[in-house]
PDB file of C-alpha atoms and ligand atoms in Angstrom:
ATOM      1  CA  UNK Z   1      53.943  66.160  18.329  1.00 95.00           C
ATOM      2  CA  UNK Z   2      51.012  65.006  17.226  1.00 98.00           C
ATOM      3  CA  UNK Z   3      50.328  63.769  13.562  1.00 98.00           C
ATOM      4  CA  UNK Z   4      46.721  63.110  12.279  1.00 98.00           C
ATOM      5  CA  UNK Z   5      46.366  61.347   9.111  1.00 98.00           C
ATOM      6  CA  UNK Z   6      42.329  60.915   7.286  1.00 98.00           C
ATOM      7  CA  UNK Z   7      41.716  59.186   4.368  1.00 97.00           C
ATOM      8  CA  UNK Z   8      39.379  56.797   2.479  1.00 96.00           C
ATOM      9  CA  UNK Z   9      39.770  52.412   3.644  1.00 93.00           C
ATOM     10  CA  UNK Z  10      42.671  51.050   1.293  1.00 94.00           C
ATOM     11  CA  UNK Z  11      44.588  54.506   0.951  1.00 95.00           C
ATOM     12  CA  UNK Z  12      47.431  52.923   2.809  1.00 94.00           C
ATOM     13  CA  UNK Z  13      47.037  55.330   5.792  1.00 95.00           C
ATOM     14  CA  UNK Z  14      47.274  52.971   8.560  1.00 95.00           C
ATOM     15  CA  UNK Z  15      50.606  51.369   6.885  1.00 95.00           C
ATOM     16  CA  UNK Z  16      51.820  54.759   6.560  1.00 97.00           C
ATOM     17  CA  UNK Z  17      50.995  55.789  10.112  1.00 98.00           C
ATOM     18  CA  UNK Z  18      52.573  52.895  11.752  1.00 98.00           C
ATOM     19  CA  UNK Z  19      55.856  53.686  10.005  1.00 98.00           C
ATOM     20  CA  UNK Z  20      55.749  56.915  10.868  1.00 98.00           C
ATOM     21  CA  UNK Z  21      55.177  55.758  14.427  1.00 98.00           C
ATOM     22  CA  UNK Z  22      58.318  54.227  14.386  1.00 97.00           C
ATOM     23  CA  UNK Z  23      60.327  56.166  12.894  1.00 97.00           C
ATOM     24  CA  UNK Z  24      59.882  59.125  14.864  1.00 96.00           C
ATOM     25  CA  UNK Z  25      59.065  57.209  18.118  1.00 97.00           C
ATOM     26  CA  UNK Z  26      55.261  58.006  18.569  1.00 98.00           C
ATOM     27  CA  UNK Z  27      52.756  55.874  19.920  1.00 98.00           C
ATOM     28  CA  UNK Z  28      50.136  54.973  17.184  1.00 98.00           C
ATOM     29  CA  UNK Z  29      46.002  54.797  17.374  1.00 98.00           C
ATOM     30  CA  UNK Z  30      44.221  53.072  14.380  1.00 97.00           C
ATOM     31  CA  UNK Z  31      40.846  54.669  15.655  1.00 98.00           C
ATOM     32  CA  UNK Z  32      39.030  52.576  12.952  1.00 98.00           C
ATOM     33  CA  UNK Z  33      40.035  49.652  15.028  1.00 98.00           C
ATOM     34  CA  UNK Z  34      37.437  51.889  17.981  1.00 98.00           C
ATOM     35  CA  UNK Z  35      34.085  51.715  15.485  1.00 98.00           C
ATOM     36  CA  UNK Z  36      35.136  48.153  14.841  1.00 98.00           C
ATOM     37  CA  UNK Z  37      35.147  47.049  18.461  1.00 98.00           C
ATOM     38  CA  UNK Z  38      31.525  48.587  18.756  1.00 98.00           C
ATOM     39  CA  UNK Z  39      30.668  46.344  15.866  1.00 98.00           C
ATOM     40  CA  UNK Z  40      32.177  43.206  16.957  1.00 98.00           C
ATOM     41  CA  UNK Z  41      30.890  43.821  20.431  1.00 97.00           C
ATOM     42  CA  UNK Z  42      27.161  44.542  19.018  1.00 98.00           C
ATOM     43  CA  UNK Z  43      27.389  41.147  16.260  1.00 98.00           C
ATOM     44  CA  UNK Z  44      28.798  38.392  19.196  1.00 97.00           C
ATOM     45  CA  UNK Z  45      25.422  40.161  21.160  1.00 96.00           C
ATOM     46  CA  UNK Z  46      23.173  39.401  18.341  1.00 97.00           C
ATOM     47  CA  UNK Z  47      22.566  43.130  17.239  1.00 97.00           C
ATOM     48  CA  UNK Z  48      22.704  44.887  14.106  1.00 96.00           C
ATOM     49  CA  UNK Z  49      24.641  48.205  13.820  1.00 96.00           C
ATOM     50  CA  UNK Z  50      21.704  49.992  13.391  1.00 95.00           C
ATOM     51  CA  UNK Z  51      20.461  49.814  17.054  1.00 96.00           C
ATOM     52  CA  UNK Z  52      21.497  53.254  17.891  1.00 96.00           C
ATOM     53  CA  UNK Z  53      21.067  52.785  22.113  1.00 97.00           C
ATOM     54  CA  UNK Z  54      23.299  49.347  22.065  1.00 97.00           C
ATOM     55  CA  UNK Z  55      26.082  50.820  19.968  1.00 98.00           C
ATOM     56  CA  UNK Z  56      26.387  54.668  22.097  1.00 98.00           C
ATOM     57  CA  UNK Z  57      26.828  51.971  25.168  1.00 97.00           C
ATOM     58  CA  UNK Z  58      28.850  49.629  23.737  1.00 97.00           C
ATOM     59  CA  UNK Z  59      30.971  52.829  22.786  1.00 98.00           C
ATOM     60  CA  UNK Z  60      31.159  53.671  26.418  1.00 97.00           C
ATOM     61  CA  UNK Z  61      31.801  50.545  28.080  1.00 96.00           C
ATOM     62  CA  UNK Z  62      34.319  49.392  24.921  1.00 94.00           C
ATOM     63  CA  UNK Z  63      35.811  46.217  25.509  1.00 90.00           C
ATOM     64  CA  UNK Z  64      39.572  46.632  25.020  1.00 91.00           C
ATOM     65  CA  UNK Z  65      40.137  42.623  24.762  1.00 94.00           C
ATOM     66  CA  UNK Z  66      38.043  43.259  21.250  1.00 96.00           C
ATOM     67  CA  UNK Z  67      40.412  45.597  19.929  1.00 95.00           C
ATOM     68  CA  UNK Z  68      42.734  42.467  19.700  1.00 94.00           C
ATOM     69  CA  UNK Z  69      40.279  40.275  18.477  1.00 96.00           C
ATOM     70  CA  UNK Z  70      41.209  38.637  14.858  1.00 91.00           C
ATOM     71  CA  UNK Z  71      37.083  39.061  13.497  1.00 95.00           C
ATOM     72  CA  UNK Z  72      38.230  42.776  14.220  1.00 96.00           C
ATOM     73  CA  UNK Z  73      39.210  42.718  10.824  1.00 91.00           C
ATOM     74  CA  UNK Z  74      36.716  40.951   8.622  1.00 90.00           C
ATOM     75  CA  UNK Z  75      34.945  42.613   6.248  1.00 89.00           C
ATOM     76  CA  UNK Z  76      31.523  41.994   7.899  1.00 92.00           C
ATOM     77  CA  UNK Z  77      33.083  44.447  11.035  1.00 96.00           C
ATOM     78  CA  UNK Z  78      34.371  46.948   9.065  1.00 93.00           C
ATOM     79  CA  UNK Z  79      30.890  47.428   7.217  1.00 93.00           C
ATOM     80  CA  UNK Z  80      28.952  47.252  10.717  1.00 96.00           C
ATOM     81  CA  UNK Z  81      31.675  49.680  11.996  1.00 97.00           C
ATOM     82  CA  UNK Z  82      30.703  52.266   8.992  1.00 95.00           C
ATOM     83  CA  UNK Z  83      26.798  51.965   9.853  1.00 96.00           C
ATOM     84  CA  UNK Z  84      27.869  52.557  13.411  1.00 97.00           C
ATOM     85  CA  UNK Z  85      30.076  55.174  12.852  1.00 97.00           C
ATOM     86  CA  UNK Z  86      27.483  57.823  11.523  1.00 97.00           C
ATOM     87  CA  UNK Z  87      26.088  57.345  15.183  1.00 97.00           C
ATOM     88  CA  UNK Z  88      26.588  60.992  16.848  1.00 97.00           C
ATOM     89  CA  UNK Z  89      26.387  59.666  20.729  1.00 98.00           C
ATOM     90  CA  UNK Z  90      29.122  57.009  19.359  1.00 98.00           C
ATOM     91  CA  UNK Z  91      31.728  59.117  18.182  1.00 98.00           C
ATOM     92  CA  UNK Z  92      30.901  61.633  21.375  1.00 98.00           C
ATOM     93  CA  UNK Z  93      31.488  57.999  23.146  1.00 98.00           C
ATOM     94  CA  UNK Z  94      35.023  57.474  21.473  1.00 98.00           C
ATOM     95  CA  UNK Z  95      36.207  61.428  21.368  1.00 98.00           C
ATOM     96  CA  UNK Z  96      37.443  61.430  25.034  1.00 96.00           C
ATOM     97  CA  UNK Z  97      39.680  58.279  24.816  1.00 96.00           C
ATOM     98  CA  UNK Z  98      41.212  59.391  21.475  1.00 98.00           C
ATOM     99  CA  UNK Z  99      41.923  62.989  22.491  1.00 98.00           C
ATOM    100  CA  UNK Z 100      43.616  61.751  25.802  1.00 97.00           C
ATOM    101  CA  UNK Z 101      45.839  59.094  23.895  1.00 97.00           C
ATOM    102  CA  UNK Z 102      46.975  61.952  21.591  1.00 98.00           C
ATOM    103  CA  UNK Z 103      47.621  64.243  24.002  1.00 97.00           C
ATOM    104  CA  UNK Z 104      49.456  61.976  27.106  1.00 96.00           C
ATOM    105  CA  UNK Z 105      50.232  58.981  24.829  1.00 97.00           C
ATOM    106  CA  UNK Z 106      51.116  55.836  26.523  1.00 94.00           C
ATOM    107  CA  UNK Z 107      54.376  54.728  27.445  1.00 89.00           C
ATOM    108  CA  UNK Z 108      55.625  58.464  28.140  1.00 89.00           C
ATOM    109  CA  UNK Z 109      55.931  58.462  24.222  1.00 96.00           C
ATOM    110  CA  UNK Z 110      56.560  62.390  23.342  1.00 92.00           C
ATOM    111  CA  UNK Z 111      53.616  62.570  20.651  1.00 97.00           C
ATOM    112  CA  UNK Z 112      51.385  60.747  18.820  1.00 98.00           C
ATOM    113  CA  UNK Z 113      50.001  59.390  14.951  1.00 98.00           C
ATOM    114  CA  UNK Z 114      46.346  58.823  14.966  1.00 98.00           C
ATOM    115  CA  UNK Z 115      44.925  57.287  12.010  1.00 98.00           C
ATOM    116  CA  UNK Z 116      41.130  57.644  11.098  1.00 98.00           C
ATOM    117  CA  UNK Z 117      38.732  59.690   9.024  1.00 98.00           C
ATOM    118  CA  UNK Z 118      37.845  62.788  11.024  1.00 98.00           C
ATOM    119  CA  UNK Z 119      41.575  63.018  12.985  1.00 98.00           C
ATOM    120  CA  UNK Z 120      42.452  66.652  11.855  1.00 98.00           C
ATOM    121  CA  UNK Z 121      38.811  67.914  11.463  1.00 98.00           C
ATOM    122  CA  UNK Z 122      37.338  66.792  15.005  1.00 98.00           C
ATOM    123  CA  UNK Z 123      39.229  64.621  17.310  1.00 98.00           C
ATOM    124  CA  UNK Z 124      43.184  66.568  16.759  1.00 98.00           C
ATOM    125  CA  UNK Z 125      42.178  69.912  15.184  1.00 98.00           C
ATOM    126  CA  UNK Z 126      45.395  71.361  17.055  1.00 97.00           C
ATOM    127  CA  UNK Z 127      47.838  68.471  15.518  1.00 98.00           C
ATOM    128  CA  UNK Z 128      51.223  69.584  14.291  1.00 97.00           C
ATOM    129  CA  UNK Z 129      50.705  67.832  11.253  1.00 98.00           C
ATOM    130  CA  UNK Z 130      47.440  66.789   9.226  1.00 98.00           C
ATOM    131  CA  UNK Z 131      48.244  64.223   6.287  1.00 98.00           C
ATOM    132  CA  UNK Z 132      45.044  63.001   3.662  1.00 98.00           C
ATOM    133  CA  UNK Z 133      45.678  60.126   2.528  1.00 98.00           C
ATOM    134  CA  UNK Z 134      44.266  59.067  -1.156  1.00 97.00           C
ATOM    135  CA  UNK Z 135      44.478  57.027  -3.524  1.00 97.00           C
ATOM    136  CA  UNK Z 136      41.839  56.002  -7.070  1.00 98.00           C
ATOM    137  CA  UNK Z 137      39.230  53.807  -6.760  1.00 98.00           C
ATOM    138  CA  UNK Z 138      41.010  50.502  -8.618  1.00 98.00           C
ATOM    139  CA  UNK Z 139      44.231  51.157  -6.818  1.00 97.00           C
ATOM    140  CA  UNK Z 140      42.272  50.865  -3.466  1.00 97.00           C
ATOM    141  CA  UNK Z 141      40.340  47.911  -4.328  1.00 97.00           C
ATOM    142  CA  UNK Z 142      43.336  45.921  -5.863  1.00 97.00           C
ATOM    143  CA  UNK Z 143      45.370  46.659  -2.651  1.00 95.00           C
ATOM    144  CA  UNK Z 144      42.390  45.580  -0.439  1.00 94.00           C
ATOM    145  CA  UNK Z 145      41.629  42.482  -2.805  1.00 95.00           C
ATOM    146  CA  UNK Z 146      45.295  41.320  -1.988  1.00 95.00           C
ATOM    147  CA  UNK Z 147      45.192  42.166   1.599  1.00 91.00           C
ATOM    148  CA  UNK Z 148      42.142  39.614   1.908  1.00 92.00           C
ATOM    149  CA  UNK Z 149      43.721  36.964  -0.665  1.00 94.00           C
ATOM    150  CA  UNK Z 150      46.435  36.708   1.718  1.00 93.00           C
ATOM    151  CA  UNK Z 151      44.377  36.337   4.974  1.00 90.00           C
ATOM    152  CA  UNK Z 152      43.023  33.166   2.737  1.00 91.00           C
ATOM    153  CA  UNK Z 153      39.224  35.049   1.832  1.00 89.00           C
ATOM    154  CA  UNK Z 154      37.262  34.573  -1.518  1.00 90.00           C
ATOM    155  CA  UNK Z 155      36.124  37.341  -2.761  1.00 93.00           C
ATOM    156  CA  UNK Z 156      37.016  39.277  -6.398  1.00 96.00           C
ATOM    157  CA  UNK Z 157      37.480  42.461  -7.343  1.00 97.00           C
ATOM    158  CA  UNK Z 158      34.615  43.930  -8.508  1.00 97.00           C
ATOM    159  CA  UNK Z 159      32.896  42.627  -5.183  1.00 96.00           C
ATOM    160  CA  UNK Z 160      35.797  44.695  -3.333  1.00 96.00           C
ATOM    161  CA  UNK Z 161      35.234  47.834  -5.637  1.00 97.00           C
ATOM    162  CA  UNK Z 162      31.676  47.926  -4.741  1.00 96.00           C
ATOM    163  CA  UNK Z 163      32.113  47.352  -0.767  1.00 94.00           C
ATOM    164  CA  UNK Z 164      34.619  50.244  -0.654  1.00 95.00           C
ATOM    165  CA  UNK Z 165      32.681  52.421  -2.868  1.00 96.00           C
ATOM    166  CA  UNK Z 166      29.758  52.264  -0.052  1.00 95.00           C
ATOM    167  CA  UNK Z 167      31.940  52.648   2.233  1.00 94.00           C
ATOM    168  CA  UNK Z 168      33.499  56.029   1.474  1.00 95.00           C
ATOM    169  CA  UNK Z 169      29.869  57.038   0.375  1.00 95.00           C
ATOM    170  CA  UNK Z 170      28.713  56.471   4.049  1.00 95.00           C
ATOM    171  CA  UNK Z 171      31.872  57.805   5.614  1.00 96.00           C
ATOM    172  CA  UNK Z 172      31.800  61.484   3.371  1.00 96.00           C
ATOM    173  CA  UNK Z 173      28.367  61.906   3.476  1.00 96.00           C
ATOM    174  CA  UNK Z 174      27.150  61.208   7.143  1.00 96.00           C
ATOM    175  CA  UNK Z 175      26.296  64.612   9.122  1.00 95.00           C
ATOM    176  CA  UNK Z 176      28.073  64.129  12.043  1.00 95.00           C
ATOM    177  CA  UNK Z 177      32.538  64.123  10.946  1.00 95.00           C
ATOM    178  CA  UNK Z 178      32.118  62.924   7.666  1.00 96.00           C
ATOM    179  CA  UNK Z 179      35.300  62.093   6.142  1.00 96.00           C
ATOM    180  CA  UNK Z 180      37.331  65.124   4.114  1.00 96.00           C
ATOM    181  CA  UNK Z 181      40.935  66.962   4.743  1.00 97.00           C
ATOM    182  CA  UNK Z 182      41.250  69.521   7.277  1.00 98.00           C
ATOM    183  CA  UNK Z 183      41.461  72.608   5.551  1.00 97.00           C
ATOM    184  CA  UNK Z 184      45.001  72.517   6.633  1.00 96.00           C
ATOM    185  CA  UNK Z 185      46.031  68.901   5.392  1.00 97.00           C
ATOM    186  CA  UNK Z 186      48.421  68.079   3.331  1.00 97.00           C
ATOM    187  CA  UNK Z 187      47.253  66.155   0.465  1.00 97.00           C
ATOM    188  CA  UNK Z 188      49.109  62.638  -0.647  1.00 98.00           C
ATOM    189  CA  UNK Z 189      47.811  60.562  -3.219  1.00 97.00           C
ATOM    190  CA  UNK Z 190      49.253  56.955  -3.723  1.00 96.00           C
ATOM    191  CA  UNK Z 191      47.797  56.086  -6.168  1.00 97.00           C
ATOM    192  CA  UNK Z 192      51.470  56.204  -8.085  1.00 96.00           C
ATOM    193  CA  UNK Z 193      53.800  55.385  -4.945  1.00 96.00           C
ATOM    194  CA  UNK Z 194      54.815  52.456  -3.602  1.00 93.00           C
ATOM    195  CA  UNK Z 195      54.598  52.091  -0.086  1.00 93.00           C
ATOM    196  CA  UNK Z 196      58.754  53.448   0.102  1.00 96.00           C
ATOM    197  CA  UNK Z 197      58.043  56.026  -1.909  1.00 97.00           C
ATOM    198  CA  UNK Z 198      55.109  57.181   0.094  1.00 97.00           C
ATOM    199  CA  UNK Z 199      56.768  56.620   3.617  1.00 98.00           C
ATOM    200  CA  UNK Z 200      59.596  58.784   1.899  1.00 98.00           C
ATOM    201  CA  UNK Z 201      57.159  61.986   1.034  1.00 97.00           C
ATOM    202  CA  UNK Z 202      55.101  61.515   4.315  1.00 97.00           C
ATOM    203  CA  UNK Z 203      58.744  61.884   5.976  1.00 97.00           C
ATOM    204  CA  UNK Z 204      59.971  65.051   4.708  1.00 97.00           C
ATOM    205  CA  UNK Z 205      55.999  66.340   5.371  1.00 96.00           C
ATOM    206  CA  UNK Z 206      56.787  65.612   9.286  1.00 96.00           C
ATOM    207  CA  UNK Z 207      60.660  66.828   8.666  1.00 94.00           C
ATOM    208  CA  UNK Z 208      59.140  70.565   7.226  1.00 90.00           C
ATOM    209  CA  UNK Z 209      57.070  71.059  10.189  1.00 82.00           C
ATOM    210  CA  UNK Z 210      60.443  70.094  13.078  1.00 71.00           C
TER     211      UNK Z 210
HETATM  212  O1  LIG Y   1      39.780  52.460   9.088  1.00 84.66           O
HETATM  213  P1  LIG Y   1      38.784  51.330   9.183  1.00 84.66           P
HETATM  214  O2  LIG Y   1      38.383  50.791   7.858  1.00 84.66           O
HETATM  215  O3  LIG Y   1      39.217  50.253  10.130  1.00 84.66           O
HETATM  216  O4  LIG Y   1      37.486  51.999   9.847  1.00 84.66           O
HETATM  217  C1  LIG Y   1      36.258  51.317   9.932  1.00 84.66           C
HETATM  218  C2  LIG Y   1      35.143  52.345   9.873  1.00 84.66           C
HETATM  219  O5  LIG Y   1      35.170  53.130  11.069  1.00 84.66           O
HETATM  220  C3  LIG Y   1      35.237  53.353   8.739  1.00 84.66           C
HETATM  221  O6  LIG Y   1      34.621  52.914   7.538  1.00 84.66           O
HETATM  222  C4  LIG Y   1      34.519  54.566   9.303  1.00 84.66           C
HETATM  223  O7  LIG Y   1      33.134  54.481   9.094  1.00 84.66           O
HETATM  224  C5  LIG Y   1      34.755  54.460  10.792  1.00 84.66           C
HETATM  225  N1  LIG Y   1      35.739  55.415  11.290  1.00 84.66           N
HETATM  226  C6  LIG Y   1      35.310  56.707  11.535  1.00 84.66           C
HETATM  227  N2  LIG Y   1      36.157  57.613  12.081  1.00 84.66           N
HETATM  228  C7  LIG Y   1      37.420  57.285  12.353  1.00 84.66           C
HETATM  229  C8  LIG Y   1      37.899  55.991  12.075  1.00 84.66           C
HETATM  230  C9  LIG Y   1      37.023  55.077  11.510  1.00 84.66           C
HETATM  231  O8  LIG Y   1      34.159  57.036  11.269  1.00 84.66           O
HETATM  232  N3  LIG Y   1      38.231  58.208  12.917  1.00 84.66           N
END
């Protein structure tokens, strides 16, 4: 089985994902963490995200010690990674090792949840089950805003409103797998749910389709 889930940063996706991992014993890609390894590989060289030859080979050479790296997470990587990402020879770069990890997923796991932006449109168009994630604008940035209070960074809201805002208007309007649902997604706003409550309706979404 293989379960793609798309959505804009913040919708709670990648929680979502992981618990779905578990629960049905999948192994679990956060492909985000892919474009973010490309950006953290191209800032400790020096380069900006915009150098379109360092990124495609940093894409095909990707350091795998990165994807563990703590600056994988800062905001600085995650706005490099959304530059990168509109690259076309990057995500041709990253298709291959996401397709294969859906389809044989490591330790002889029976399926797979992929989390991303362009999971049921490009990289899993066969997947059993498509899930978009959403949620509004201020839910998004308040959830984000607390995520970074608690890794200790200073920031405020209206400066996390802004970033994500650019963000999703980079990642929806690029050319190559912009970010939308799959035709056949299933749409699941949060911007109501609590995280249980969520996990709960993306459950008996996987349940319909076994
Ligand atoms: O999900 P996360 O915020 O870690 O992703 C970082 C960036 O990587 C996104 O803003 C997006 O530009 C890019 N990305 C993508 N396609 C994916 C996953 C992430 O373009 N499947």
């Amino acid at each position: 089985m293989i379960i793609a889930m798309d959505g804009p940063a913040a919708s709670g996706k990648g929680t979502l994902g992981r618990k779905l991992a578990e629960k049905f014993d999948l192994a679990y890609l956060d492909t985000g963490a892919l474009y973010r390894a490309v950006g953290l590989s191209l800032k400790r060289a020096g380069h900006g995200p915009e150098d379109a030859d360092r990124a495609a080979h940093a894409a095909k050479t990707l350091d795998s010690d990165l994807l563990n790296d703590p600056e994988l997470r800062s905001e600085q990587v995650g706005h490099m990674a959304s530059i990168i990402a509109a690259n076309p020879v990057v995500r041709a770069n990253l298709l291959a090792f996401q397709r294969d990890f859906a389809h044989q997923p490591p330790s002889g796991k029976a399926g797979a949840v992929l989390d991303g932006r362009d999971i049921g449109t490009v990289v899993c168009p066969d997947a059993h089950v498509k899930l978009y994630v959403s949620a509004s604008d201020p839910v998004r940035a308040r959830r984000r805003l607390h995520e970074l209070q608690a890794k200790g960074v200073a920031t405020d809201y209206e400066t996390v409103l802004a970033d994500l805002l650019e963000r999703d208007r980079r990642d929806s309007q690029r050319a190559t797998a912009p970010l939308k649902p799959a035709q056949d997604a299933v749409l699941l706003d949060t911007t109501e749910l609590d995280i249980e409550s969520a996990f709960e309706r993306a459950c008996q979404i996987v349940d319909q389709w076994q």
